[in-house]
mmCIF file of C-alpha atoms in Angstrom:
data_model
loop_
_atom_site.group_PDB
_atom_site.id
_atom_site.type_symbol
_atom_site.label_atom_id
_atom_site.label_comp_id
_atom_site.label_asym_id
_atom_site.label_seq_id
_atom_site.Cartn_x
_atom_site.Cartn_y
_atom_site.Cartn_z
ATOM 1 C CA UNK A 1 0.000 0.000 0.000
ATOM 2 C CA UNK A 2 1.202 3.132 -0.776
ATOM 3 C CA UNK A 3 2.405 6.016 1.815
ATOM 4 C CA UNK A 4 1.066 9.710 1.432
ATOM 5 C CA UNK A 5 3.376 11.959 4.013
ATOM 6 C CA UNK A 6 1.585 15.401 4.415
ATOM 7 C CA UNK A 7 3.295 18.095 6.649
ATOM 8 C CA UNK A 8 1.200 20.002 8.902
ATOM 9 C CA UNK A 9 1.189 23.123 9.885
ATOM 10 C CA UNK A 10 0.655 23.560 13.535
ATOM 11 C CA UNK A 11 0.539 26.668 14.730
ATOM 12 C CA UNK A 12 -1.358 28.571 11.400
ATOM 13 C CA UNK A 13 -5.179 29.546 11.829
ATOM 14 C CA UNK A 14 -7.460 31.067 14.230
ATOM 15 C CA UNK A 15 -8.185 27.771 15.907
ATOM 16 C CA UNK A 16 -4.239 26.147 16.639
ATOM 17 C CA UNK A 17 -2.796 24.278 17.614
ATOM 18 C CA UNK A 18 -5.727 22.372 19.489
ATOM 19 C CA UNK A 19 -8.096 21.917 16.286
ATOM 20 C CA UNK A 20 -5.243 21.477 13.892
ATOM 21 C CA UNK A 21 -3.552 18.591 16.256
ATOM 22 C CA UNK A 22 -7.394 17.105 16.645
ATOM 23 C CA UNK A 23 -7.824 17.123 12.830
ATOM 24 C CA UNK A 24 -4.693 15.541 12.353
ATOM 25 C CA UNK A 25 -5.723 12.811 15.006
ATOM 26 C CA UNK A 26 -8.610 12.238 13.015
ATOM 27 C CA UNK A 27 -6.722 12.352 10.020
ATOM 28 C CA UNK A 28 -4.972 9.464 10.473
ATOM 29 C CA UNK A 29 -7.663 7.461 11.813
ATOM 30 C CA UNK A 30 -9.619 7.370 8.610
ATOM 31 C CA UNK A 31 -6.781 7.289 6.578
ATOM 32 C CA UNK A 32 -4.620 4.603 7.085
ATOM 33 C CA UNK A 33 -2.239 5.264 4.160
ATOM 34 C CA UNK A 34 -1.219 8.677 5.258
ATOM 35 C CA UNK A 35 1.379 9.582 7.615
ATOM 36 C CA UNK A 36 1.886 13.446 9.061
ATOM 37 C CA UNK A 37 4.905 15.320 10.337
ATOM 38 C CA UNK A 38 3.095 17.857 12.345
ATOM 39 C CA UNK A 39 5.373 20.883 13.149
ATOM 40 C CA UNK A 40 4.572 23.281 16.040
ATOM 41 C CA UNK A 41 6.617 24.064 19.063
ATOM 42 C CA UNK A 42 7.123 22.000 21.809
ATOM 43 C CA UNK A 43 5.511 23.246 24.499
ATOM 44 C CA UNK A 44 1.882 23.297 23.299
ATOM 45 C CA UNK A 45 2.527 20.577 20.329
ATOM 46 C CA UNK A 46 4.596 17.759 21.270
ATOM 47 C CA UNK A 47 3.102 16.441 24.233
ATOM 48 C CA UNK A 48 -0.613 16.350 22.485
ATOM 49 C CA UNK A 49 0.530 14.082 20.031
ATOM 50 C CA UNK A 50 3.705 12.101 21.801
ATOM 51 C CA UNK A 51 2.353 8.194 20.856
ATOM 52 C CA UNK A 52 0.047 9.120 18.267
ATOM 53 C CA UNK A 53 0.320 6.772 15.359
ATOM 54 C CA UNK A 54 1.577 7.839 11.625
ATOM 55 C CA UNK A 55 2.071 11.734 13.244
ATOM 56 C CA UNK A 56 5.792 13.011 13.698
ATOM 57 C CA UNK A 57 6.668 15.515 15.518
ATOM 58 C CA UNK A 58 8.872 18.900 13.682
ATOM 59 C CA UNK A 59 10.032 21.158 16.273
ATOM 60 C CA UNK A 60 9.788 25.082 15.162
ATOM 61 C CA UNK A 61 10.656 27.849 17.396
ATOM 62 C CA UNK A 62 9.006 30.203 15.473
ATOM 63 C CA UNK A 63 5.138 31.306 14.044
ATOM 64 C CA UNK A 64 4.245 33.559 11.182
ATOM 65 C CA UNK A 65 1.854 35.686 12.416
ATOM 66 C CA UNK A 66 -0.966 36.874 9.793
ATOM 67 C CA UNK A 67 -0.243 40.332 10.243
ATOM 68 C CA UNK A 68 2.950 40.353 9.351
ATOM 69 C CA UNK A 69 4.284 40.848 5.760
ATOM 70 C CA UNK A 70 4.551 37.587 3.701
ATOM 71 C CA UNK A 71 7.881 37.761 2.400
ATOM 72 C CA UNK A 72 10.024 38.956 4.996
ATOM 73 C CA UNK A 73 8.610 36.568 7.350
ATOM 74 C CA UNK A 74 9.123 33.811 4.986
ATOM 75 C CA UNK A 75 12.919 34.778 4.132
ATOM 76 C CA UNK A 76 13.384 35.712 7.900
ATOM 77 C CA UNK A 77 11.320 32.696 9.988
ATOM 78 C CA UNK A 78 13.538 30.008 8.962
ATOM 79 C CA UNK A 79 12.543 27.825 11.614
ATOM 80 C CA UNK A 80 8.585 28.621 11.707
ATOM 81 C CA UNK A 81 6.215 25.821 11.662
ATOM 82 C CA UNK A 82 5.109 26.615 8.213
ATOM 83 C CA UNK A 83 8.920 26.968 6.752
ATOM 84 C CA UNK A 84 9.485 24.146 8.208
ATOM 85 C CA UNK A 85 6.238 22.335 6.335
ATOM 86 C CA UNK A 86 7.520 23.970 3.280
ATOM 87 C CA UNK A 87 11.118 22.644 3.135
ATOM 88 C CA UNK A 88 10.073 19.312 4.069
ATOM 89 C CA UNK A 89 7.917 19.177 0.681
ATOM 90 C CA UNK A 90 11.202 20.749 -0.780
ATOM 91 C CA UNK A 91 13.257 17.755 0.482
ATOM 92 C CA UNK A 92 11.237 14.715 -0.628
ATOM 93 C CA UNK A 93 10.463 13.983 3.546
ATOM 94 C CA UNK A 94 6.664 14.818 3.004
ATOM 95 C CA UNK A 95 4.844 15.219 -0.342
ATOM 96 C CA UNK A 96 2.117 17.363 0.491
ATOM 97 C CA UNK A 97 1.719 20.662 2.699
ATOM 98 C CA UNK A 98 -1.398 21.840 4.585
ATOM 99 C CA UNK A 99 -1.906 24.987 6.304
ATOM 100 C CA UNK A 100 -4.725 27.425 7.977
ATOM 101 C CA UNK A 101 -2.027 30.043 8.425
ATOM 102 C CA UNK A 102 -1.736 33.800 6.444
ATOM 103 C CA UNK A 103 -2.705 33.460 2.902
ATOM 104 C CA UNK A 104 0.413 35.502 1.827
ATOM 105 C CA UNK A 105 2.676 33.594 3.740
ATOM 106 C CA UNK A 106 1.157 30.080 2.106
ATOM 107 C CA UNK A 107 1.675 31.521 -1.268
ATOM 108 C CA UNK A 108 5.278 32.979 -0.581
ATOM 109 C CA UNK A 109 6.380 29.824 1.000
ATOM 110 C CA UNK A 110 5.345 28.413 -2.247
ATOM 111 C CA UNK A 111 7.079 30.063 -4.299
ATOM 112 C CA UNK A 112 9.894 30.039 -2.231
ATOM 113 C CA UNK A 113 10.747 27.725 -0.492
ATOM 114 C CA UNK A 114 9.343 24.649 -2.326
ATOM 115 C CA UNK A 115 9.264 26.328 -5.826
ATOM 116 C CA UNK A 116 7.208 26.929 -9.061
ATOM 117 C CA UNK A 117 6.675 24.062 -11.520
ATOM 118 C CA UNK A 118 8.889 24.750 -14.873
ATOM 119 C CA UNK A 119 6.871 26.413 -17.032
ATOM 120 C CA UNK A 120 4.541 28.013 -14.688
ATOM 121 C CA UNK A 121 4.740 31.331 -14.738
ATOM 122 C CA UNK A 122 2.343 32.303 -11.455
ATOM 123 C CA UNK A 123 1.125 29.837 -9.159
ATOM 124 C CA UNK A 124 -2.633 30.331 -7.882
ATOM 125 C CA UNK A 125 -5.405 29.442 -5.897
ATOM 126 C CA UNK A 126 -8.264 27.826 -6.198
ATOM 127 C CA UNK A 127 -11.235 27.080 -4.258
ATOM 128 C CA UNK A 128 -13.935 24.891 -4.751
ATOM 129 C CA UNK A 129 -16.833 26.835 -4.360
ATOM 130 C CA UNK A 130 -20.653 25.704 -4.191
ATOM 131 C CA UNK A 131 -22.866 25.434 -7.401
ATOM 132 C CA UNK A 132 -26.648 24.791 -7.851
ATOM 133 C CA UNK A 133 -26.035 21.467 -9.799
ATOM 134 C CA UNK A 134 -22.443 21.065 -9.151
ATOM 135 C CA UNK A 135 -19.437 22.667 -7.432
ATOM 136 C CA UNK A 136 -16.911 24.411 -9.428
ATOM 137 C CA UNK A 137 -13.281 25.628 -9.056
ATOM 138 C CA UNK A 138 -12.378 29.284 -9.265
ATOM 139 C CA UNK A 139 -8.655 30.206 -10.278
ATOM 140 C CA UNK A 140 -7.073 32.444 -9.410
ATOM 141 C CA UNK A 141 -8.582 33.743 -6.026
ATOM 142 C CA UNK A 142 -6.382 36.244 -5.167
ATOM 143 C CA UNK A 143 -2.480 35.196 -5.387
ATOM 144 C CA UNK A 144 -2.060 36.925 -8.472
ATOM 145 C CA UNK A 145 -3.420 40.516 -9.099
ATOM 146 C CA UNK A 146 -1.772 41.924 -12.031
ATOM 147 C CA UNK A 147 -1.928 39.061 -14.730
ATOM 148 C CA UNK A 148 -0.743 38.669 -18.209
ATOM 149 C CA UNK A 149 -2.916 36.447 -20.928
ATOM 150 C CA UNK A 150 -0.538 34.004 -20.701
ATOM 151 C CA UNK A 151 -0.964 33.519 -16.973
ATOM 152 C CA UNK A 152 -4.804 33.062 -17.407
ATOM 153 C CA UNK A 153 -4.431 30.159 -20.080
ATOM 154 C CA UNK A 154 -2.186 28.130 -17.523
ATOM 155 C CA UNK A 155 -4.593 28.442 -15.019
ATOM 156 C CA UNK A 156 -7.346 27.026 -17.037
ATOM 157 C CA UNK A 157 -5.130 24.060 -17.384
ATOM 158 C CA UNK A 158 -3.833 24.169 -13.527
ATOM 159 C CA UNK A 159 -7.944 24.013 -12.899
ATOM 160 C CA UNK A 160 -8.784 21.504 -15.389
ATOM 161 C CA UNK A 161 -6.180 19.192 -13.873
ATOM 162 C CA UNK A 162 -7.257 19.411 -10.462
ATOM 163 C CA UNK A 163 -10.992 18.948 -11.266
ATOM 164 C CA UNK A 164 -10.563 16.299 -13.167
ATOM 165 C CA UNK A 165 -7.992 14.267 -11.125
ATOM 166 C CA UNK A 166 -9.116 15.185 -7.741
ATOM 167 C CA UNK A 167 -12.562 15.511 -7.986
ATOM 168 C CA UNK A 168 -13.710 13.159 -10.683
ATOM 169 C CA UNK A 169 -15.044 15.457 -13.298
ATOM 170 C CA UNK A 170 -13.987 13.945 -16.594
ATOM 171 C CA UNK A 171 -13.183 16.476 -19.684
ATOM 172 C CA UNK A 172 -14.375 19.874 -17.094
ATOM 173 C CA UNK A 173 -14.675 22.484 -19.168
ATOM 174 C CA UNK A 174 -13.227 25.614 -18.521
ATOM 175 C CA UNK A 175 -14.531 29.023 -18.659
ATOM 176 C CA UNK A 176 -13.146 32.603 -18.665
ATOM 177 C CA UNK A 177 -14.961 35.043 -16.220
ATOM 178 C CA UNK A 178 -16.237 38.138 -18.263
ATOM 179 C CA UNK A 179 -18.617 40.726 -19.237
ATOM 180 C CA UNK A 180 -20.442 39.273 -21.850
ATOM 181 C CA UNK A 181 -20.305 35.837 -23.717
ATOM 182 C CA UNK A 182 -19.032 37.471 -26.939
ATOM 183 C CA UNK A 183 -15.122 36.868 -27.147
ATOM 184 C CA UNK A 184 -14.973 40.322 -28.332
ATOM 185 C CA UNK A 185 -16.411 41.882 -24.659
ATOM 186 C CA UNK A 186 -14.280 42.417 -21.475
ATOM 187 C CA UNK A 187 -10.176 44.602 -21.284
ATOM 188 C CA UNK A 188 -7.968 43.725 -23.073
ATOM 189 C CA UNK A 189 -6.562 41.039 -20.832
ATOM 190 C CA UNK A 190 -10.147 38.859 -21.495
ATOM 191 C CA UNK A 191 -9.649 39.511 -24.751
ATOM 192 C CA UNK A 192 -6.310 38.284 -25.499
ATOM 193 C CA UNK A 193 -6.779 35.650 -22.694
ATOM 194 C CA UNK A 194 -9.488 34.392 -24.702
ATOM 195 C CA UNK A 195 -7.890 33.951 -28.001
ATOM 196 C CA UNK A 196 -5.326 32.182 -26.160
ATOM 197 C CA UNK A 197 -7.493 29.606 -24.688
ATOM 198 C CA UNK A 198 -9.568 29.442 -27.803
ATOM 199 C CA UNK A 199 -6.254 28.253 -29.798
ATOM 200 C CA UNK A 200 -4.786 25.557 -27.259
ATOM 201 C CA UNK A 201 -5.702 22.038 -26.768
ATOM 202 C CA UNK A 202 -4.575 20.645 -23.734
ATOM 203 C CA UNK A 203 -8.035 21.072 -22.485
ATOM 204 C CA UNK A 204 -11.819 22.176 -23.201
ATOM 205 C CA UNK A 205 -12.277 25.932 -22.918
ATOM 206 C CA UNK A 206 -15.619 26.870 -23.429
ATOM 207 C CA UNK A 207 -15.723 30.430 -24.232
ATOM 208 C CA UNK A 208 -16.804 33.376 -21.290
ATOM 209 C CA UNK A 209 -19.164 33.048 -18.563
ATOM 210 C CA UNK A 210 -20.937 36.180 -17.195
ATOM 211 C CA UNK A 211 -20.799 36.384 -13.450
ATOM 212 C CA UNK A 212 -24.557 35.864 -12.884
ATOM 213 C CA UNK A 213 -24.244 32.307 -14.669
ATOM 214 C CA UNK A 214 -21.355 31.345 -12.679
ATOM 215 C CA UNK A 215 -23.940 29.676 -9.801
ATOM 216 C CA UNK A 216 -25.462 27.765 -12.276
ATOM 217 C CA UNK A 217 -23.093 25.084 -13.074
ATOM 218 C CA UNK A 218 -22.341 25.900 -16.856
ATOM 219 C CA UNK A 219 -17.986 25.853 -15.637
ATOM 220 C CA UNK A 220 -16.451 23.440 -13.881
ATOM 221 C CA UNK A 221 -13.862 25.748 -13.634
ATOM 222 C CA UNK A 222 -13.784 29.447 -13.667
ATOM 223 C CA UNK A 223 -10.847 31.215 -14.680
ATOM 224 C CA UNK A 224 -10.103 35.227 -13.569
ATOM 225 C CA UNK A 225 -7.054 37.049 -12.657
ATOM 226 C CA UNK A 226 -6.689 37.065 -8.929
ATOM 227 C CA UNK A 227 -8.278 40.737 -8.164
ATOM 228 C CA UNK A 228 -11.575 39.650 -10.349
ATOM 229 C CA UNK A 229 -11.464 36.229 -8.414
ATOM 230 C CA UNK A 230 -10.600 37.546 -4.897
ATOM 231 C CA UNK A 231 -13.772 39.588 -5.451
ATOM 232 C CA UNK A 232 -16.375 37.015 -6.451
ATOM 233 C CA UNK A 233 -14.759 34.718 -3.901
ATOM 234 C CA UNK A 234 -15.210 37.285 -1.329
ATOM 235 C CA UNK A 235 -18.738 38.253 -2.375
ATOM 236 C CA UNK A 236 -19.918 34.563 -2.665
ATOM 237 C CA UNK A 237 -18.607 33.644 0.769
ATOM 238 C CA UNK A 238 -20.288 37.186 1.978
ATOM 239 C CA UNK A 239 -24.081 36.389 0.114
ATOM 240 C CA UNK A 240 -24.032 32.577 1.068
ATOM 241 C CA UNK A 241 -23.582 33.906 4.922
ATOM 242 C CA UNK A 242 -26.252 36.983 4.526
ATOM 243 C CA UNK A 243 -28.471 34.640 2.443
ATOM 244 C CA UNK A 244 -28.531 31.775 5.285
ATOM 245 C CA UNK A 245 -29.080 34.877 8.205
ATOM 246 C CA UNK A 246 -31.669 36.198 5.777
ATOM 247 C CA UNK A 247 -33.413 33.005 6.106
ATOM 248 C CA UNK A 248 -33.237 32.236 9.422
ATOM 249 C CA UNK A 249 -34.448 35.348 10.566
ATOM 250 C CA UNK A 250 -37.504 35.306 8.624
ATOM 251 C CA UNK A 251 -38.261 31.394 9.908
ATOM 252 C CA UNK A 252 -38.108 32.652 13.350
ATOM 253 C CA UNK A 253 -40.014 35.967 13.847
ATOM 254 C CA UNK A 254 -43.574 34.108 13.877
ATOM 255 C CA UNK A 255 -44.901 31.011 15.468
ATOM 256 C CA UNK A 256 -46.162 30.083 12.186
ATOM 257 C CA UNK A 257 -42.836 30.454 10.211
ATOM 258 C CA UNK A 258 -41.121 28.135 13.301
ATOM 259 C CA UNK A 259 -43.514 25.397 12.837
ATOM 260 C CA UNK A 260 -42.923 25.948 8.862
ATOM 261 C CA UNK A 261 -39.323 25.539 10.116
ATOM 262 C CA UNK A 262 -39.270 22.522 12.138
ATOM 263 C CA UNK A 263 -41.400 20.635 8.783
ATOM 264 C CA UNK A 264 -37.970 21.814 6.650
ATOM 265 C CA UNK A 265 -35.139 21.465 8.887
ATOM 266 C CA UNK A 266 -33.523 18.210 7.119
ATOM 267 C CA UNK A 267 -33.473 19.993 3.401
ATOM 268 C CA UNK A 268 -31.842 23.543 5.756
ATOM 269 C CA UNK A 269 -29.127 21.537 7.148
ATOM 270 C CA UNK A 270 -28.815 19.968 3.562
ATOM 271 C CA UNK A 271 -28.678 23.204 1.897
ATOM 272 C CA UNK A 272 -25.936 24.605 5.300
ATOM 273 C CA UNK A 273 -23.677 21.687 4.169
ATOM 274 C CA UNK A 274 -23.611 22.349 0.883
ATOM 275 C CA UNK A 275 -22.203 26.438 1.431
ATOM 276 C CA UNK A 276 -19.594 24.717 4.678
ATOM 277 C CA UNK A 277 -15.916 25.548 3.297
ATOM 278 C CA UNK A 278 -14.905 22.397 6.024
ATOM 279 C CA UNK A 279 -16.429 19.907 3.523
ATOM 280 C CA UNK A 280 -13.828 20.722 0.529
ATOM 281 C CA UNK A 281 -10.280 20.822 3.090
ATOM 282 C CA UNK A 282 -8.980 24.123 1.276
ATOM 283 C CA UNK A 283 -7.563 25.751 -1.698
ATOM 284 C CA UNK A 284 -5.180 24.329 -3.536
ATOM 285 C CA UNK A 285 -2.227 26.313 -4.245
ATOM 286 C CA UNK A 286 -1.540 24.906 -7.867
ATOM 287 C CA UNK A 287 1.844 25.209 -9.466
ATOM 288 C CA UNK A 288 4.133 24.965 -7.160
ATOM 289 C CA UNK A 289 6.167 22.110 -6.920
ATOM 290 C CA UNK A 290 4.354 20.015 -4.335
ATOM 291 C CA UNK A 291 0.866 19.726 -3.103
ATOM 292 C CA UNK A 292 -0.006 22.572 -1.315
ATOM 293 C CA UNK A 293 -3.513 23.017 0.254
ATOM 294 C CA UNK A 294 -4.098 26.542 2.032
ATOM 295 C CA UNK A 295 -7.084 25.614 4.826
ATOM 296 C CA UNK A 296 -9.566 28.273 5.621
ATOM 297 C CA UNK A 297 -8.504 30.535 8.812
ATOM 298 C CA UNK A 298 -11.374 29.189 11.168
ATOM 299 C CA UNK A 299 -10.743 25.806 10.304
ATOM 300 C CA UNK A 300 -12.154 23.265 12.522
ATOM 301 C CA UNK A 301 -11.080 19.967 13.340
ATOM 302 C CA UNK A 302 -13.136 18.336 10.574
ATOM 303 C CA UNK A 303 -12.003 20.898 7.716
ATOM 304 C CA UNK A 304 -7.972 19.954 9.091
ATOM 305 C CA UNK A 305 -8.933 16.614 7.968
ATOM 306 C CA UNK A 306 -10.769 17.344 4.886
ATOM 307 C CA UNK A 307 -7.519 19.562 3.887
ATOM 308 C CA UNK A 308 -5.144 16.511 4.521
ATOM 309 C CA UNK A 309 -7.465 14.156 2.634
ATOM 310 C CA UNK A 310 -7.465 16.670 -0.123
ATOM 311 C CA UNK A 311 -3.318 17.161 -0.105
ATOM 312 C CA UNK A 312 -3.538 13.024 -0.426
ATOM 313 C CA UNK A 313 -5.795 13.110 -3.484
ATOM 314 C CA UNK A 314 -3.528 15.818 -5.222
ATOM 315 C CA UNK A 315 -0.443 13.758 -4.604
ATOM 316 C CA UNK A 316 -2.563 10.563 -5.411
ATOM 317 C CA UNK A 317 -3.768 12.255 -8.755
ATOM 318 C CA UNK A 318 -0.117 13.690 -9.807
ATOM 319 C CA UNK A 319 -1.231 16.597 -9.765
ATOM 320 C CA UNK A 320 2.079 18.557 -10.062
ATOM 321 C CA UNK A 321 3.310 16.041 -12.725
ATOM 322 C CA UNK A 322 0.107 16.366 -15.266
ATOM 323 C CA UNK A 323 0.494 20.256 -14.686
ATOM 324 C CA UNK A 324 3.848 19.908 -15.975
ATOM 325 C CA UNK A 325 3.174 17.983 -19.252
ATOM 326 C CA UNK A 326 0.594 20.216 -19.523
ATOM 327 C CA UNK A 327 2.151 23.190 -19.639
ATOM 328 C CA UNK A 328 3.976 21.795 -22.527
ATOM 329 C CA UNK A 329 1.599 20.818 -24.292
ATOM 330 C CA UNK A 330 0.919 24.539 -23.924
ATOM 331 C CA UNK A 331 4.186 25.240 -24.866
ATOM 332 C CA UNK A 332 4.059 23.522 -28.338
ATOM 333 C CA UNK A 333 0.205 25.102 -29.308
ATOM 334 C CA UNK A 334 2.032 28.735 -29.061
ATOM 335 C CA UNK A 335 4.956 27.642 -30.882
#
């Protein structure tokens, strides 16, 4: 049976270390093929998870803190908990790297520390975000704010990749976030962005999506630049939590509406699960390297373990390997 060796960070996120260690714990309970190095420092780490099979310990002395700017704490915390994640990806100990920590620091360590995949010219995220029929994945969600058309067409394939090799979807076809359907609409980065796309083949682009049919299900993945992305992330995680008040609210301010309530509780805490970030792990930080899944600040327990089930599946799927034959495949439709 194969071995999957994901490196935990254990001091990142609102919640550590105590729902990071308890995700790991779970972690490895329902996955008997992986094995974490958990790194954290001693005195609130160590002792929580001395005996525990599959986890190793990685002592760190130091924590990024989110406030504090990306880079310089990357080039300066050498022996932070998330560093020390990094360079163990970098090193062959661990394939895979998960981490609730600063966004910034995720993306610089990255770059970095474990390194971009040649040919790759920006690494991004990429959440999977709720759909009416069918979740989709949106790339880039912010690492990237000033793009180039070139930039846009690799992360249709870094998306495509992903979707299809750790999520199931066979052939997804990828779409470019715009004004208007017509390729002629949008700046001039859509525009050239879509020509681009239009004229490779190393996967199925199907033209622009308009923002209101993004919901729907028509992409399986959704490409932008990361300032367009960062704001229809941040506005879909915003209306999914004003919808839900929205709703609740109005079920509770009669006694008629709480009965209503009671009769349509089981399809609520359907439609709940569906918008909960802790069911998809994180966002995968693709092309870099290694498998690198950034987990959602408030991470619970459950979403820890989601996000190291989701770092197996990437290494699992090859993810960093197709992305690299992909890219030149890329390579050879420009030249």
């Amino acid at each position: 049976m194969a071995e999957y060796v994901v490196a935990v960070d254990a001091m990142g996120g609102d919640n550590a270390p105590g729902e990071i260690i308890k995700g790991c714990l779970m972690a490895v309970q329902e996955m008997k093929d992986v094995r974490i190095l958990l790194s954290g420092t001693p005195e609130t780490v160590e002792k929580a998870v001395s005996g525990a099979e599959r986890i190793e310990f990685i002592p760190a002395s130091e924590i990024i803190d989110p406030h504090e700017a990306p880079l310089l704490a990357v080039r300066r915390k050498h022996d932070s908990s998330m560093v020390k994640c990094a360079l163990a990806v970098k090193e062959g100990r661990a394939q895979a790297m998960v981490s609730a920590g600063s966004t910034g620091a995720v993306l610089a360590c990255g770059i970095l520390r474990i390194g971009r995949i040649q040919g790759i010219d920006r690494p991004a995220l990429a959440p999977v975000l709720p759909g009416m029929k069918k979740p989709f994945l949106l790339i880039d969600a912010g690492a990237n704010v000033d793009c180039q058309p070139e930039h846009l067409r690799q992360f249709g394939l870094m998306g495509s990749v992903y979707m299809e090799k750790v999520l199931g979807v066979k052939e997804p076809s990828v779409m470019l976030a715009n004004i208007g359907e017509e390729p002629e609409k949008g700046s001039r980065l859509y525009k050239e962005a879509h020509q681009l796309m239009a004229a490779q083949t190393a996967y199925r682009f199907a033209g622009n999506i308009e923002g209101r049919e993004i919901p729907t299900g028509a992409a399986d993945v959704v490409v932008a630049d990361g300032f367009d992305g960062n704001l229809l992330l941040k506005y879909t995680e915003g209306m999914a939590g004003a919808l839900t008040g929205m709703l609740k609210a109005e079920m509770l301010s009669s006694t008629r509406t709480k009965l209503g309530a009671l009769l349509v509780k089981p399809a609520l805490r359907a439609f709940k699960k569906r918008l909960d970030y802790e069911q998809y792990g994180g966002a995968p930080l693709l092309g870099v390297a290694g498998a690198v899944v950034k987990a959602h600040g408030s991470s619970n327990a459950v979403a820890v373990m989601n996000a190291v089930r989701q770092a197996r599946r990437m290494v699992e799927g090859d993810i960093v390997g197709l992305i690299a034959s992909g890219v030149s495949a890329l390579s050879a439709c420009t030249n």
